[in-house]
PDB file of C-alpha atoms in Angstrom:
ATOM      1  CA  UNK D   1       0.642  -7.702  52.667  1.00 65.00           C
ATOM      2  CA  UNK D   2       0.726  -3.932  52.267  1.00 64.00           C
ATOM      3  CA  UNK D   3      -2.003  -2.184  50.281  1.00 65.00           C
ATOM      4  CA  UNK D   4      -0.791  -0.236  47.229  1.00 68.00           C
ATOM      5  CA  UNK D   5      -1.327   3.512  47.105  1.00 69.00           C
ATOM      6  CA  UNK D   6      -4.057   4.762  44.795  1.00 84.00           C
ATOM      7  CA  UNK D   7      -7.711   5.750  44.630  1.00 91.00           C
ATOM      8  CA  UNK D   8      -9.849   3.477  46.809  1.00 95.00           C
ATOM      9  CA  UNK D   9     -13.530   4.223  46.134  1.00 96.00           C
ATOM     10  CA  UNK D  10     -14.686   1.639  48.690  1.00 98.00           C
ATOM     11  CA  UNK D  11     -13.592   4.047  51.443  1.00 97.00           C
ATOM     12  CA  UNK D  12     -16.590   6.247  50.635  1.00 97.00           C
ATOM     13  CA  UNK D  13     -18.976   3.494  51.804  1.00 98.00           C
ATOM     14  CA  UNK D  14     -18.289   4.185  55.472  1.00 98.00           C
ATOM     15  CA  UNK D  15     -17.218   1.690  58.115  1.00 98.00           C
ATOM     16  CA  UNK D  16     -18.769  -0.785  60.530  1.00 98.00           C
ATOM     17  CA  UNK D  17     -17.315  -2.776  63.438  1.00 98.00           C
ATOM     18  CA  UNK D  18     -18.283  -6.456  63.191  1.00 98.00           C
ATOM     19  CA  UNK D  19     -18.819  -7.813  66.671  1.00 98.00           C
ATOM     20  CA  UNK D  20     -17.912  -4.387  68.004  1.00 97.00           C
ATOM     21  CA  UNK D  21     -14.210  -4.732  67.182  1.00 97.00           C
ATOM     22  CA  UNK D  22     -13.511  -5.808  63.581  1.00 98.00           C
ATOM     23  CA  UNK D  23     -13.481  -2.586  61.551  1.00 98.00           C
ATOM     24  CA  UNK D  24     -14.439  -3.061  57.884  1.00 98.00           C
ATOM     25  CA  UNK D  25     -15.398  -0.787  55.032  1.00 98.00           C
ATOM     26  CA  UNK D  26     -19.087  -1.459  54.460  1.00 98.00           C
ATOM     27  CA  UNK D  27     -18.921  -2.312  50.759  1.00 98.00           C
ATOM     28  CA  UNK D  28     -17.294  -5.736  50.538  1.00 98.00           C
ATOM     29  CA  UNK D  29     -16.888  -8.514  47.999  1.00 98.00           C
ATOM     30  CA  UNK D  30     -18.638 -11.895  47.781  1.00 98.00           C
ATOM     31  CA  UNK D  31     -16.502 -14.645  46.269  1.00 98.00           C
ATOM     32  CA  UNK D  32     -19.120 -17.229  45.267  1.00 97.00           C
ATOM     33  CA  UNK D  33     -19.081 -16.366  41.573  1.00 96.00           C
ATOM     34  CA  UNK D  34     -15.353 -17.072  41.303  1.00 97.00           C
ATOM     35  CA  UNK D  35     -16.064 -20.817  41.229  1.00 98.00           C
ATOM     36  CA  UNK D  36     -17.038 -22.692  38.077  1.00 97.00           C
ATOM     37  CA  UNK D  37     -20.591 -23.153  36.727  1.00 97.00           C
ATOM     38  CA  UNK D  38     -23.055 -24.234  39.394  1.00 97.00           C
ATOM     39  CA  UNK D  39     -20.558 -22.927  41.988  1.00 97.00           C
ATOM     40  CA  UNK D  40     -18.610 -26.110  41.343  1.00 98.00           C
ATOM     41  CA  UNK D  41     -14.933 -26.754  40.589  1.00 97.00           C
ATOM     42  CA  UNK D  42     -12.330 -24.238  39.420  1.00 97.00           C
ATOM     43  CA  UNK D  43     -13.174 -21.283  37.171  1.00 97.00           C
ATOM     44  CA  UNK D  44     -12.236 -21.423  33.503  1.00 95.00           C
ATOM     45  CA  UNK D  45      -9.600 -18.748  34.097  1.00 96.00           C
ATOM     46  CA  UNK D  46      -8.075 -19.031  37.600  1.00 97.00           C
ATOM     47  CA  UNK D  47      -5.520 -16.329  36.753  1.00 96.00           C
ATOM     48  CA  UNK D  48      -8.342 -13.853  36.140  1.00 96.00           C
ATOM     49  CA  UNK D  49      -9.886 -14.779  39.497  1.00 98.00           C
ATOM     50  CA  UNK D  50      -6.557 -14.075  41.184  1.00 98.00           C
ATOM     51  CA  UNK D  51      -6.305 -10.740  39.387  1.00 98.00           C
ATOM     52  CA  UNK D  52      -9.839  -9.804  40.435  1.00 98.00           C
ATOM     53  CA  UNK D  53      -9.192 -10.527  44.120  1.00 98.00           C
ATOM     54  CA  UNK D  54      -6.015  -8.468  44.084  1.00 98.00           C
ATOM     55  CA  UNK D  55      -7.830  -5.645  42.303  1.00 97.00           C
ATOM     56  CA  UNK D  56     -10.569  -5.717  44.964  1.00 98.00           C
ATOM     57  CA  UNK D  57      -7.983  -5.154  47.672  1.00 97.00           C
ATOM     58  CA  UNK D  58      -6.334  -2.412  45.575  1.00 97.00           C
ATOM     59  CA  UNK D  59      -9.706  -0.635  45.423  1.00 97.00           C
ATOM     60  CA  UNK D  60     -10.023  -0.677  49.204  1.00 97.00           C
ATOM     61  CA  UNK D  61     -12.107  -3.782  49.932  1.00 98.00           C
ATOM     62  CA  UNK D  62     -11.511  -4.900  53.534  1.00 98.00           C
ATOM     63  CA  UNK D  63     -14.369  -7.438  53.841  1.00 98.00           C
ATOM     64  CA  UNK D  64     -14.427 -10.614  51.714  1.00 98.00           C
ATOM     65  CA  UNK D  65     -17.155 -13.224  52.126  1.00 98.00           C
ATOM     66  CA  UNK D  66     -16.630 -16.851  51.153  1.00 98.00           C
ATOM     67  CA  UNK D  67     -17.662 -20.385  52.214  1.00 98.00           C
ATOM     68  CA  UNK D  68     -16.272 -23.897  52.338  1.00 98.00           C
ATOM     69  CA  UNK D  69     -19.115 -24.925  49.993  1.00 98.00           C
ATOM     70  CA  UNK D  70     -18.076 -22.609  47.149  1.00 98.00           C
ATOM     71  CA  UNK D  71     -16.338 -24.992  44.804  1.00 98.00           C
ATOM     72  CA  UNK D  72     -16.168 -26.669  47.345  1.00 97.00           C
ATOM     73  CA  UNK D  73     -13.131 -24.910  48.846  1.00 97.00           C
ATOM     74  CA  UNK D  74     -12.223 -23.416  45.471  1.00 98.00           C
ATOM     75  CA  UNK D  75     -12.921 -19.824  46.502  1.00 98.00           C
ATOM     76  CA  UNK D  76     -11.042 -20.169  49.780  1.00 98.00           C
ATOM     77  CA  UNK D  77      -8.006 -21.529  47.950  1.00 98.00           C
ATOM     78  CA  UNK D  78      -8.145 -18.736  45.372  1.00 98.00           C
ATOM     79  CA  UNK D  79      -8.327 -16.133  48.146  1.00 98.00           C
ATOM     80  CA  UNK D  80      -5.261 -17.621  49.805  1.00 98.00           C
ATOM     81  CA  UNK D  81      -3.297 -17.778  46.553  1.00 98.00           C
ATOM     82  CA  UNK D  82      -4.172 -14.214  45.634  1.00 98.00           C
ATOM     83  CA  UNK D  83      -3.921 -12.416  48.953  1.00 98.00           C
ATOM     84  CA  UNK D  84      -1.896 -14.403  51.511  1.00 98.00           C
ATOM     85  CA  UNK D  85      -0.172 -13.043  53.565  1.00 97.00           C
ATOM     86  CA  UNK D  86      -3.215 -10.868  54.163  1.00 98.00           C
ATOM     87  CA  UNK D  87      -3.325  -7.128  54.706  1.00 96.00           C
ATOM     88  CA  UNK D  88      -3.745  -6.391  58.408  1.00 95.00           C
ATOM     89  CA  UNK D  89      -7.122  -4.728  57.858  1.00 97.00           C
ATOM     90  CA  UNK D  90      -8.596  -7.500  55.676  1.00 98.00           C
ATOM     91  CA  UNK D  91     -11.475  -9.408  57.298  1.00 98.00           C
ATOM     92  CA  UNK D  92     -12.376 -12.753  55.720  1.00 98.00           C
ATOM     93  CA  UNK D  93     -15.740 -14.301  56.533  1.00 98.00           C
ATOM     94  CA  UNK D  94     -16.397 -17.963  55.772  1.00 98.00           C
ATOM     95  CA  UNK D  95     -19.330 -20.327  56.305  1.00 98.00           C
ATOM     96  CA  UNK D  96     -20.147 -23.980  56.934  1.00 98.00           C
ATOM     97  CA  UNK D  97     -23.291 -26.041  57.246  1.00 98.00           C
ATOM     98  CA  UNK D  98     -23.945 -27.148  53.667  1.00 98.00           C
ATOM     99  CA  UNK D  99     -22.611 -30.207  51.854  1.00 98.00           C
ATOM    100  CA  UNK D 100     -22.188 -30.302  48.078  1.00 97.00           C
ATOM    101  CA  UNK D 101     -23.024 -33.221  45.802  1.00 96.00           C
ATOM    102  CA  UNK D 102     -22.304 -31.552  42.467  1.00 97.00           C
ATOM    103  CA  UNK D 103     -23.088 -28.398  40.471  1.00 97.00           C
ATOM    104  CA  UNK D 104     -26.070 -26.496  41.946  1.00 97.00           C
ATOM    105  CA  UNK D 105     -26.544 -29.281  44.517  1.00 98.00           C
ATOM    106  CA  UNK D 106     -26.750 -27.947  48.092  1.00 98.00           C
ATOM    107  CA  UNK D 107     -27.861 -29.951  51.140  1.00 98.00           C
ATOM    108  CA  UNK D 108     -27.991 -28.879  54.779  1.00 98.00           C
ATOM    109  CA  UNK D 109     -25.686 -30.653  57.204  1.00 98.00           C
ATOM    110  CA  UNK D 110     -25.377 -29.213  60.685  1.00 98.00           C
ATOM    111  CA  UNK D 111     -23.853 -32.142  62.526  1.00 98.00           C
ATOM    112  CA  UNK D 112     -21.322 -30.779  65.029  1.00 98.00           C
ATOM    113  CA  UNK D 113     -18.523 -33.056  63.816  1.00 98.00           C
ATOM    114  CA  UNK D 114     -19.127 -31.877  60.245  1.00 98.00           C
ATOM    115  CA  UNK D 115     -19.085 -28.207  61.250  1.00 98.00           C
ATOM    116  CA  UNK D 116     -15.803 -28.769  63.086  1.00 98.00           C
ATOM    117  CA  UNK D 117     -14.255 -30.611  60.139  1.00 98.00           C
ATOM    118  CA  UNK D 118     -15.231 -27.857  57.713  1.00 98.00           C
ATOM    119  CA  UNK D 119     -13.931 -25.116  59.987  1.00 98.00           C
ATOM    120  CA  UNK D 120     -10.602 -26.903  60.324  1.00 98.00           C
ATOM    121  CA  UNK D 121     -10.395 -27.293  56.538  1.00 98.00           C
ATOM    122  CA  UNK D 122     -11.302 -23.645  55.980  1.00 98.00           C
ATOM    123  CA  UNK D 123      -8.500 -22.602  58.319  1.00 98.00           C
ATOM    124  CA  UNK D 124      -6.074 -24.703  56.297  1.00 98.00           C
ATOM    125  CA  UNK D 125      -7.340 -23.593  52.883  1.00 98.00           C
ATOM    126  CA  UNK D 126      -7.358 -19.902  53.837  1.00 98.00           C
ATOM    127  CA  UNK D 127      -4.029 -20.083  55.623  1.00 98.00           C
ATOM    128  CA  UNK D 128      -5.479 -18.684  58.852  1.00 98.00           C
ATOM    129  CA  UNK D 129      -5.075 -19.569  62.511  1.00 98.00           C
ATOM    130  CA  UNK D 130      -8.425 -17.943  63.315  1.00 98.00           C
ATOM    131  CA  UNK D 131     -11.378 -17.145  61.027  1.00 98.00           C
ATOM    132  CA  UNK D 132     -12.464 -13.558  61.783  1.00 98.00           C
ATOM    133  CA  UNK D 133     -16.147 -14.282  61.071  1.00 98.00           C
ATOM    134  CA  UNK D 134     -17.486 -17.821  60.727  1.00 98.00           C
ATOM    135  CA  UNK D 135     -21.134 -18.161  59.752  1.00 98.00           C
ATOM    136  CA  UNK D 136     -23.568 -21.038  60.030  1.00 98.00           C
ATOM    137  CA  UNK D 137     -24.572 -21.128  56.370  1.00 98.00           C
ATOM    138  CA  UNK D 138     -28.004 -22.543  57.167  1.00 97.00           C
ATOM    139  CA  UNK D 139     -29.659 -23.868  60.327  1.00 98.00           C
ATOM    140  CA  UNK D 140     -30.212 -27.598  59.883  1.00 98.00           C
ATOM    141  CA  UNK D 141     -33.702 -28.325  61.272  1.00 98.00           C
ATOM    142  CA  UNK D 142     -32.747 -31.965  61.932  1.00 98.00           C
ATOM    143  CA  UNK D 143     -30.013 -31.025  64.420  1.00 98.00           C
ATOM    144  CA  UNK D 144     -30.663 -29.113  67.675  1.00 98.00           C
ATOM    145  CA  UNK D 145     -29.571 -25.494  67.369  1.00 98.00           C
ATOM    146  CA  UNK D 146     -27.740 -25.852  70.683  1.00 98.00           C
ATOM    147  CA  UNK D 147     -25.559 -28.548  69.104  1.00 98.00           C
ATOM    148  CA  UNK D 148     -24.817 -26.590  65.928  1.00 98.00           C
ATOM    149  CA  UNK D 149     -23.952 -23.309  67.604  1.00 98.00           C
ATOM    150  CA  UNK D 150     -22.411 -25.118  70.557  1.00 98.00           C
ATOM    151  CA  UNK D 151     -19.737 -26.569  68.263  1.00 98.00           C
ATOM    152  CA  UNK D 152     -18.982 -23.113  66.859  1.00 98.00           C
ATOM    153  CA  UNK D 153     -18.724 -21.768  70.401  1.00 98.00           C
ATOM    154  CA  UNK D 154     -16.260 -24.552  71.234  1.00 98.00           C
ATOM    155  CA  UNK D 155     -14.193 -23.645  68.174  1.00 98.00           C
ATOM    156  CA  UNK D 156     -14.344 -20.016  69.271  1.00 98.00           C
ATOM    157  CA  UNK D 157     -13.081 -20.945  72.721  1.00 98.00           C
ATOM    158  CA  UNK D 158     -10.207 -22.802  71.055  1.00 98.00           C
ATOM    159  CA  UNK D 159      -9.254 -19.599  69.239  1.00 98.00           C
ATOM    160  CA  UNK D 160     -10.219 -20.855  65.778  1.00 98.00           C
ATOM    161  CA  UNK D 161     -13.191 -18.497  65.296  1.00 98.00           C
ATOM    162  CA  UNK D 162     -13.370 -14.869  66.388  1.00 98.00           C
ATOM    163  CA  UNK D 163     -17.043 -14.015  65.724  1.00 98.00           C
ATOM    164  CA  UNK D 164     -20.087 -16.145  64.860  1.00 98.00           C
ATOM    165  CA  UNK D 165     -22.709 -15.247  62.255  1.00 98.00           C
ATOM    166  CA  UNK D 166     -25.932 -16.702  60.877  1.00 98.00           C
ATOM    167  CA  UNK D 167     -27.418 -16.926  57.391  1.00 98.00           C
ATOM    168  CA  UNK D 168     -31.005 -17.069  56.121  1.00 97.00           C
ATOM    169  CA  UNK D 169     -32.717 -16.809  59.493  1.00 98.00           C
ATOM    170  CA  UNK D 170     -35.831 -15.267  61.009  1.00 98.00           C
ATOM    171  CA  UNK D 171     -35.953 -12.849  63.928  1.00 98.00           C
ATOM    172  CA  UNK D 172     -37.103 -15.703  66.151  1.00 98.00           C
ATOM    173  CA  UNK D 173     -34.116 -17.824  65.129  1.00 98.00           C
ATOM    174  CA  UNK D 174     -31.696 -14.971  65.829  1.00 98.00           C
ATOM    175  CA  UNK D 175     -33.210 -14.503  69.284  1.00 98.00           C
ATOM    176  CA  UNK D 176     -32.906 -18.233  69.981  1.00 98.00           C
ATOM    177  CA  UNK D 177     -29.286 -18.162  68.833  1.00 98.00           C
ATOM    178  CA  UNK D 178     -28.485 -15.117  70.964  1.00 98.00           C
ATOM    179  CA  UNK D 179     -29.490 -17.125  74.040  1.00 98.00           C
ATOM    180  CA  UNK D 180     -26.691 -19.575  73.161  1.00 98.00           C
ATOM    181  CA  UNK D 181     -23.943 -17.194  72.042  1.00 98.00           C
ATOM    182  CA  UNK D 182     -23.502 -13.610  70.843  1.00 98.00           C
ATOM    183  CA  UNK D 183     -24.222 -13.264  67.126  1.00 98.00           C
ATOM    184  CA  UNK D 184     -22.176 -10.700  65.191  1.00 98.00           C
ATOM    185  CA  UNK D 185     -23.797 -10.748  61.734  1.00 98.00           C
ATOM    186  CA  UNK D 186     -26.782 -12.031  59.801  1.00 98.00           C
ATOM    187  CA  UNK D 187     -26.640 -12.804  56.082  1.00 98.00           C
ATOM    188  CA  UNK D 188     -30.046 -12.915  54.357  1.00 98.00           C
ATOM    189  CA  UNK D 189     -31.387 -12.434  50.841  1.00 97.00           C
ATOM    190  CA  UNK D 190     -32.151  -8.728  50.452  1.00 96.00           C
ATOM    191  CA  UNK D 191     -32.008  -6.146  47.688  1.00 94.00           C
ATOM    192  CA  UNK D 192     -33.939  -3.195  46.305  1.00 92.00           C
ATOM    193  CA  UNK D 193     -36.765  -5.350  44.919  1.00 89.00           C
ATOM    194  CA  UNK D 194     -36.632  -8.289  47.362  1.00 93.00           C
ATOM    195  CA  UNK D 195     -37.250  -7.027  50.887  1.00 94.00           C
ATOM    196  CA  UNK D 196     -38.790  -9.990  52.664  1.00 94.00           C
ATOM    197  CA  UNK D 197     -36.001  -9.789  55.240  1.00 97.00           C
ATOM    198  CA  UNK D 198     -37.002  -6.273  56.306  1.00 97.00           C
ATOM    199  CA  UNK D 199     -37.978  -7.422  59.845  1.00 98.00           C
ATOM    200  CA  UNK D 200     -34.575  -9.111  60.206  1.00 98.00           C
ATOM    201  CA  UNK D 201     -32.784  -5.969  59.003  1.00 98.00           C
ATOM    202  CA  UNK D 202     -34.738  -3.869  61.499  1.00 98.00           C
ATOM    203  CA  UNK D 203     -33.804  -6.296  64.287  1.00 98.00           C
ATOM    204  CA  UNK D 204     -30.155  -6.019  63.288  1.00 98.00           C
ATOM    205  CA  UNK D 205     -30.388  -2.223  63.370  1.00 98.00           C
ATOM    206  CA  UNK D 206     -31.922  -2.236  66.850  1.00 98.00           C
ATOM    207  CA  UNK D 207     -29.306  -4.653  68.170  1.00 98.00           C
ATOM    208  CA  UNK D 208     -26.251  -3.461  66.209  1.00 98.00           C
ATOM    209  CA  UNK D 209     -25.709  -6.666  64.256  1.00 98.00           C
ATOM    210  CA  UNK D 210     -24.074  -6.471  60.844  1.00 98.00           C
ATOM    211  CA  UNK D 211     -26.564  -7.265  58.061  1.00 98.00           C
ATOM    212  CA  UNK D 212     -24.975  -8.862  54.985  1.00 98.00           C
ATOM    213  CA  UNK D 213     -27.418  -8.863  52.032  1.00 97.00           C
ATOM    214  CA  UNK D 214     -26.679 -11.643  49.577  1.00 94.00           C
ATOM    215  CA  UNK D 215     -27.729 -11.204  45.937  1.00 92.00           C
ATOM    216  CA  UNK D 216     -27.537  -7.418  46.458  1.00 93.00           C
ATOM    217  CA  UNK D 217     -27.987  -6.828  42.716  1.00 88.00           C
ATOM    218  CA  UNK D 218     -30.415  -9.765  42.347  1.00 77.00           C
ATOM    219  CA  UNK D 219     -27.854 -11.763  40.330  1.00 57.00           C
ATOM    220  CA  UNK D 220     -27.722  -8.948  37.797  1.00 59.00           C
ATOM    221  CA  UNK D 221     -31.489  -8.577  37.280  1.00 69.00           C
ATOM    222  CA  UNK D 222     -31.427  -5.055  38.696  1.00 67.00           C
ATOM    223  CA  UNK D 223     -28.650  -4.107  36.268  1.00 65.00           C
ATOM    224  CA  UNK D 224     -30.107  -5.598  33.084  1.00 70.00           C
ATOM    225  CA  UNK D 225     -31.349  -3.472  30.150  1.00 73.00           C
ATOM    226  CA  UNK D 226     -35.027  -2.727  30.642  1.00 70.00           C
ATOM    227  CA  UNK D 227     -34.769  -3.503  34.328  1.00 69.00           C
ATOM    228  CA  UNK D 228     -36.388  -1.479  37.107  1.00 70.00           C
ATOM    229  CA  UNK D 229     -33.415   0.878  37.418  1.00 81.00           C
ATOM    230  CA  UNK D 230     -32.732   1.642  33.764  1.00 79.00           C
ATOM    231  CA  UNK D 231     -34.733   4.889  33.663  1.00 77.00           C
ATOM    232  CA  UNK D 232     -33.285   6.121  36.944  1.00 82.00           C
ATOM    233  CA  UNK D 233     -29.779   5.344  35.736  1.00 84.00           C
ATOM    234  CA  UNK D 234     -29.731   8.156  33.174  1.00 82.00           C
ATOM    235  CA  UNK D 235     -31.301  10.622  35.584  1.00 83.00           C
ATOM    236  CA  UNK D 236     -28.818   9.922  38.390  1.00 85.00           C
ATOM    237  CA  UNK D 237     -25.706   9.527  36.236  1.00 87.00           C
ATOM    238  CA  UNK D 238     -24.925   6.076  37.636  1.00 91.00           C
ATOM    239  CA  UNK D 239     -25.334   2.547  36.326  1.00 91.00           C
ATOM    240  CA  UNK D 240     -28.274   0.430  37.540  1.00 89.00           C
ATOM    241  CA  UNK D 241     -25.896  -1.811  39.525  1.00 91.00           C
ATOM    242  CA  UNK D 242     -24.375   1.234  41.195  1.00 94.00           C
ATOM    243  CA  UNK D 243     -27.821   2.557  42.126  1.00 93.00           C
ATOM    244  CA  UNK D 244     -28.835  -0.816  43.602  1.00 93.00           C
ATOM    245  CA  UNK D 245     -25.720  -0.861  45.791  1.00 96.00           C
ATOM    246  CA  UNK D 246     -25.906   2.825  46.689  1.00 96.00           C
ATOM    247  CA  UNK D 247     -29.501   2.275  47.819  1.00 96.00           C
ATOM    248  CA  UNK D 248     -28.395  -0.554  50.129  1.00 97.00           C
ATOM    249  CA  UNK D 249     -25.598   1.526  51.626  1.00 98.00           C
ATOM    250  CA  UNK D 250     -28.039   4.396  52.192  1.00 97.00           C
ATOM    251  CA  UNK D 251     -30.707   2.094  53.632  1.00 97.00           C
ATOM    252  CA  UNK D 252     -28.945   1.234  56.900  1.00 97.00           C
ATOM    253  CA  UNK D 253     -25.657   1.881  58.713  1.00 98.00           C
ATOM    254  CA  UNK D 254     -25.402  -1.849  59.580  1.00 98.00           C
ATOM    255  CA  UNK D 255     -25.687  -2.888  55.904  1.00 98.00           C
ATOM    256  CA  UNK D 256     -22.628  -4.702  54.496  1.00 98.00           C
ATOM    257  CA  UNK D 257     -23.286  -5.436  50.796  1.00 98.00           C
ATOM    258  CA  UNK D 258     -21.060  -8.089  49.202  1.00 97.00           C
ATOM    259  CA  UNK D 259     -21.630  -7.868  45.429  1.00 97.00           C
ATOM    260  CA  UNK D 260     -19.986 -10.764  43.656  1.00 96.00           C
ATOM    261  CA  UNK D 261     -18.608 -10.949  40.145  1.00 95.00           C
ATOM    262  CA  UNK D 262     -15.987 -12.794  38.125  1.00 95.00           C
ATOM    263  CA  UNK D 263     -15.291  -9.716  35.980  1.00 95.00           C
ATOM    264  CA  UNK D 264     -12.742  -7.066  36.926  1.00 96.00           C
ATOM    265  CA  UNK D 265     -14.742  -4.480  34.950  1.00 95.00           C
ATOM    266  CA  UNK D 266     -17.902  -5.288  36.919  1.00 94.00           C
ATOM    267  CA  UNK D 267     -15.923  -5.206  40.157  1.00 97.00           C
ATOM    268  CA  UNK D 268     -14.705  -1.694  39.354  1.00 97.00           C
ATOM    269  CA  UNK D 269     -18.255  -0.635  38.458  1.00 95.00           C
ATOM    270  CA  UNK D 270     -19.610  -2.080  41.691  1.00 96.00           C
ATOM    271  CA  UNK D 271     -17.086  -0.473  44.018  1.00 97.00           C
ATOM    272  CA  UNK D 272     -17.669   2.917  42.378  1.00 96.00           C
ATOM    273  CA  UNK D 273     -21.189   2.759  43.836  1.00 96.00           C
ATOM    274  CA  UNK D 274     -19.703   3.746  47.193  1.00 97.00           C
ATOM    275  CA  UNK D 275     -19.191   7.236  45.769  1.00 96.00           C
ATOM    276  CA  UNK D 276     -22.794   7.565  44.572  1.00 94.00           C
ATOM    277  CA  UNK D 277     -24.481   9.793  47.140  1.00 90.00           C
ATOM    278  CA  UNK D 278     -28.267   9.519  47.196  1.00 92.00           C
ATOM    279  CA  UNK D 279     -30.245  12.407  48.632  1.00 90.00           C
ATOM    280  CA  UNK D 280     -33.282  11.644  50.786  1.00 93.00           C
ATOM    281  CA  UNK D 281     -35.539  12.390  47.823  1.00 91.00           C
ATOM    282  CA  UNK D 282     -33.591  10.146  45.446  1.00 90.00           C
ATOM    283  CA  UNK D 283     -33.460   7.351  47.990  1.00 93.00           C
ATOM    284  CA  UNK D 284     -37.218   7.535  48.500  1.00 93.00           C
ATOM    285  CA  UNK D 285     -37.871   7.673  44.758  1.00 88.00           C
ATOM    286  CA  UNK D 286     -35.858   4.496  44.188  1.00 89.00           C
ATOM    287  CA  UNK D 287     -37.599   2.826  47.127  1.00 90.00           C
ATOM    288  CA  UNK D 288     -41.026   3.585  45.708  1.00 87.00           C
ATOM    289  CA  UNK D 289     -40.153   2.925  42.057  1.00 75.00           C
ATOM    290  CA  UNK D 290     -38.956  -0.583  42.858  1.00 68.00           C
TER     291      UNK D 290
END
């Protein structure tokens, strides 16, 4: 699918090569919020979800994050319906390792045969022969890490996965994983006011791993009226959500924010953050204020 001509603000976010070879624009899109309430079943307005995904690509998004567990499979199917055949520069990242029992019900399941099944289903639902980035959504402590990552390595050797990523891990877990297979990205909770993953981010910087912060706007808390960025918003001439994302992009060259929304208006607001340039002084002021 060819990209339409027009202004693409995402291009101002800079680029990063996942795994050293997959070039993406750093500001991406996270699809989780396209599913229904509790990240379960179809959205109330599937046509709007399709329109949003197409608008994201129009605005220059080249990195879309999803998972088999979102819906489950709802977001992958929406992505396929909206964007297949995919633009040559579009990188889709999926995940497996969690089983769903209903709305807001998430349980770890890292059995190798389950990971294989979910990867095969993701390939089918996305309409792909190979998933560019496949992430272990969580490490299941009841299953040896060698077995969990070993199955992903086998799928990689079969040509069904290009790069392997991790989610919600410590530095020690990344190091253990790296002894089994090269890790391309790490996806942890991180935003302007929640920085517990700072040691993981610093490890990613030292080792050139992509760092994908989930909840980059703290599920909207950073953008709410009276929130920690409201005062700065007027001063900087940008919305609180834009400041939260601009801060992430300024924080590290390996940062790949994936703000999610089900609103086209919010999508357009979010991607405009790539054009918000924070000076050193403004970056430090936001860091300290939050």
